[in-house]
Short mmCIF file of C-alpha atoms in Angstrom, two decimals:
data_model
loop_
_atom_site.label_atom_id
_atom_site.label_comp_id
_atom_site.label_asym_id
_atom_site.label_seq_id
_atom_site.Cartn_x
_atom_site.Cartn_y
_atom_site.Cartn_z
CA MET R 639 49.00 -73.81 -107.66
CA PRO R 640 48.57 -76.11 -110.66
CA ALA R 641 51.35 -78.51 -111.53
CA GLN R 642 53.22 -78.38 -114.81
CA LEU R 643 54.16 -81.45 -116.81
CA ASP R 644 57.95 -81.77 -116.98
CA HIS R 645 58.39 -85.00 -118.96
CA THR R 646 56.73 -88.22 -119.93
CA ILE R 647 58.31 -91.61 -120.62
CA MET R 648 57.32 -93.70 -123.62
CA HIS R 649 58.38 -97.35 -123.78
CA SER R 650 59.67 -98.54 -127.12
CA THR R 651 61.46 -101.39 -128.84
CA ASP R 652 64.19 -98.96 -129.98
CA ARG R 653 64.33 -95.67 -128.08
CA PHE R 654 66.27 -93.76 -130.73
CA ALA R 655 64.19 -95.07 -133.65
CA SER R 656 61.00 -93.92 -131.91
CA ALA R 657 62.48 -90.58 -130.86
CA ARG R 658 63.79 -89.97 -134.38
CA PHE R 659 60.35 -90.79 -135.83
CA LEU R 660 58.87 -87.99 -133.70
CA THR R 661 61.65 -85.46 -134.37
CA ALA R 662 61.41 -86.17 -138.10
CA LEU R 663 57.69 -85.37 -138.10
CA LEU R 664 58.21 -82.26 -135.97
CA GLY R 665 61.19 -81.06 -137.99
CA ALA R 666 63.08 -80.96 -134.68
CA PRO R 667 66.77 -81.58 -133.92
CA GLU R 668 68.17 -85.05 -133.35
CA PRO R 669 67.08 -86.55 -129.99
CA GLU R 670 69.64 -86.48 -127.20
CA GLU R 671 70.74 -89.26 -124.90
CA PHE R 672 69.96 -88.63 -121.24
CA GLY R 673 70.74 -91.65 -119.10
CA PRO R 674 68.66 -94.55 -120.41
CA PHE R 675 66.46 -92.23 -122.51
CA ALA R 676 66.35 -90.73 -125.98
CA THR R 677 64.96 -87.30 -125.18
CA VAL R 678 62.84 -85.07 -127.41
CA PRO R 679 62.54 -81.53 -125.99
CA LEU R 680 59.37 -79.60 -126.84
CA ALA R 681 58.88 -75.84 -127.10
CA ASN R 682 57.21 -75.50 -123.68
CA GLY R 683 60.03 -77.19 -121.76
CA VAL R 684 58.38 -80.62 -121.57
CA THR R 685 60.40 -83.57 -122.82
CA VAL R 686 59.22 -86.84 -124.31
CA ASP R 687 61.69 -89.44 -123.08
CA TYR R 688 61.81 -92.73 -124.95
CA ALA R 689 63.09 -95.78 -123.05
CA ASP R 690 63.85 -99.23 -124.37
CA SER R 691 61.20 -101.49 -122.92
CA ILE R 692 62.35 -103.93 -120.29
CA VAL R 693 59.77 -106.43 -121.55
CA ASP R 694 59.28 -107.74 -125.05
CA SER R 695 57.59 -105.64 -127.73
CA ASP R 696 54.34 -107.62 -127.45
CA HIS R 697 53.85 -106.09 -124.00
CA ILE R 698 54.29 -102.40 -124.83
CA ILE R 699 51.03 -100.69 -123.93
CA MET R 700 49.94 -98.15 -126.51
CA GLN R 701 49.93 -94.56 -125.31
CA HIS R 702 48.57 -91.39 -126.87
CA LEU R 703 50.44 -88.09 -127.11
CA ALA R 704 48.73 -84.96 -128.44
CA PHE R 705 50.82 -82.04 -129.71
CA LEU R 706 49.35 -78.56 -130.07
CA VAL R 707 50.98 -76.93 -133.11
CA SER R 708 50.47 -73.79 -135.18
CA GLU R 709 48.65 -73.88 -138.51
CA GLU R 710 51.99 -73.56 -140.34
CA GLU R 711 53.56 -76.36 -138.27
CA PHE R 712 50.52 -78.55 -138.94
CA ASP R 713 50.95 -78.08 -142.69
CA GLN R 714 54.63 -79.01 -142.41
CA ILE R 715 53.95 -82.08 -140.23
CA HIS R 716 51.12 -83.26 -142.45
CA GLY R 717 53.40 -82.78 -145.46
CA ARG R 718 56.07 -84.96 -143.83
CA ILE R 719 53.49 -87.66 -143.06
CA VAL R 720 52.29 -87.67 -146.68
CA GLU R 721 55.86 -87.48 -148.04
CA ARG R 722 56.81 -90.57 -146.02
CA ASP R 723 53.65 -92.33 -147.25
CA LEU R 724 52.59 -93.04 -143.65
CA PRO R 725 49.06 -94.14 -142.86
CA TYR R 726 47.17 -91.45 -140.96
CA TRP R 727 43.66 -90.83 -139.74
CA GLY R 728 41.22 -88.07 -138.95
CA GLY R 729 39.96 -89.99 -135.89
CA PRO R 730 41.69 -91.49 -132.87
CA HIS R 731 40.56 -95.07 -133.50
CA HIS R 732 41.84 -95.28 -137.07
CA GLN R 733 38.63 -93.86 -138.52
CA GLU R 734 38.73 -91.54 -141.54
CA PRO R 735 41.85 -93.03 -143.20
CA GLN R 736 44.15 -90.62 -145.03
CA GLU R 737 42.08 -87.63 -143.86
CA ILE R 738 42.56 -84.78 -141.42
CA ASN R 739 39.76 -83.60 -139.17
CA HIS R 740 38.34 -80.12 -138.65
CA ARG R 741 36.97 -80.55 -135.15
CA HIS R 742 37.35 -78.18 -132.20
CA HIS R 743 37.74 -75.09 -134.39
CA GLY R 744 41.00 -76.35 -135.89
CA ARG R 745 42.60 -79.25 -137.70
CA GLY R 746 43.88 -82.57 -136.40
CA VAL R 747 45.57 -85.73 -137.59
CA TYR R 748 46.64 -89.02 -136.01
CA VAL R 749 49.62 -91.20 -136.93
CA ASP R 750 51.12 -94.26 -135.21
CA ASP R 751 54.79 -94.38 -134.26
CA PRO R 752 56.89 -97.53 -134.88
CA ASP R 753 55.63 -99.14 -131.64
CA GLY R 754 51.96 -98.28 -132.21
CA HIS R 755 51.79 -95.23 -129.94
CA ALA R 756 49.24 -92.73 -131.25
CA LEU R 757 50.64 -89.30 -132.07
CA GLU R 758 48.05 -86.58 -132.51
CA PHE R 759 48.80 -83.17 -133.98
CA LEU R 760 46.15 -80.49 -133.54
CA THR R 761 45.95 -76.76 -134.21
CA HIS R 762 43.41 -75.81 -131.55
CA PRO R 763 42.89 -77.19 -128.06
CA TYR R 764 39.77 -79.21 -127.48
CA VAL R 765 36.70 -77.20 -126.51
CA VAL R 766 33.33 -78.35 -125.33
CA ASP R 767 30.74 -77.30 -127.89
CA GLU R 768 27.92 -75.37 -126.37
#
C-alpha cells in the first residue's frame, strides 16, 4: 500500500509571515497555530507547517513545494503574484523572468517566498514526453 503525505515542515524566519505569504497567493484562510507551527491546510488533507528556524536565517536551506491547481486557480494565483508585483519565473532556476511556462500539457509558474523557498504552481502533473 502506498503511503500518503500528511504534512511537511518548512523552516522560516517568521512562521506566520511565510504561512500568510502562501495563503495570500492561494486565496486560502488565515493560517492556524498548531503547537510551534503556522499551519496551512491544503485541499487534499496535507498541511504545510511553517516553523521558526532554530538557527539564523543564513542557514535556512531552500526547499521547493509544487502545488497542483486548476486552470481557474492558476489564473487567480498568477493574478495575485502580478498584483503584488512579485518576481516570478517560468523555470525553476529563475529562468524566464516574468513568464509562465506551458510545459507538461499545462501551465506553471515559480515564485520565491520571503525565506527563498521556491513555490511552484502548475495546472497539470509532470509527464514524461514520449
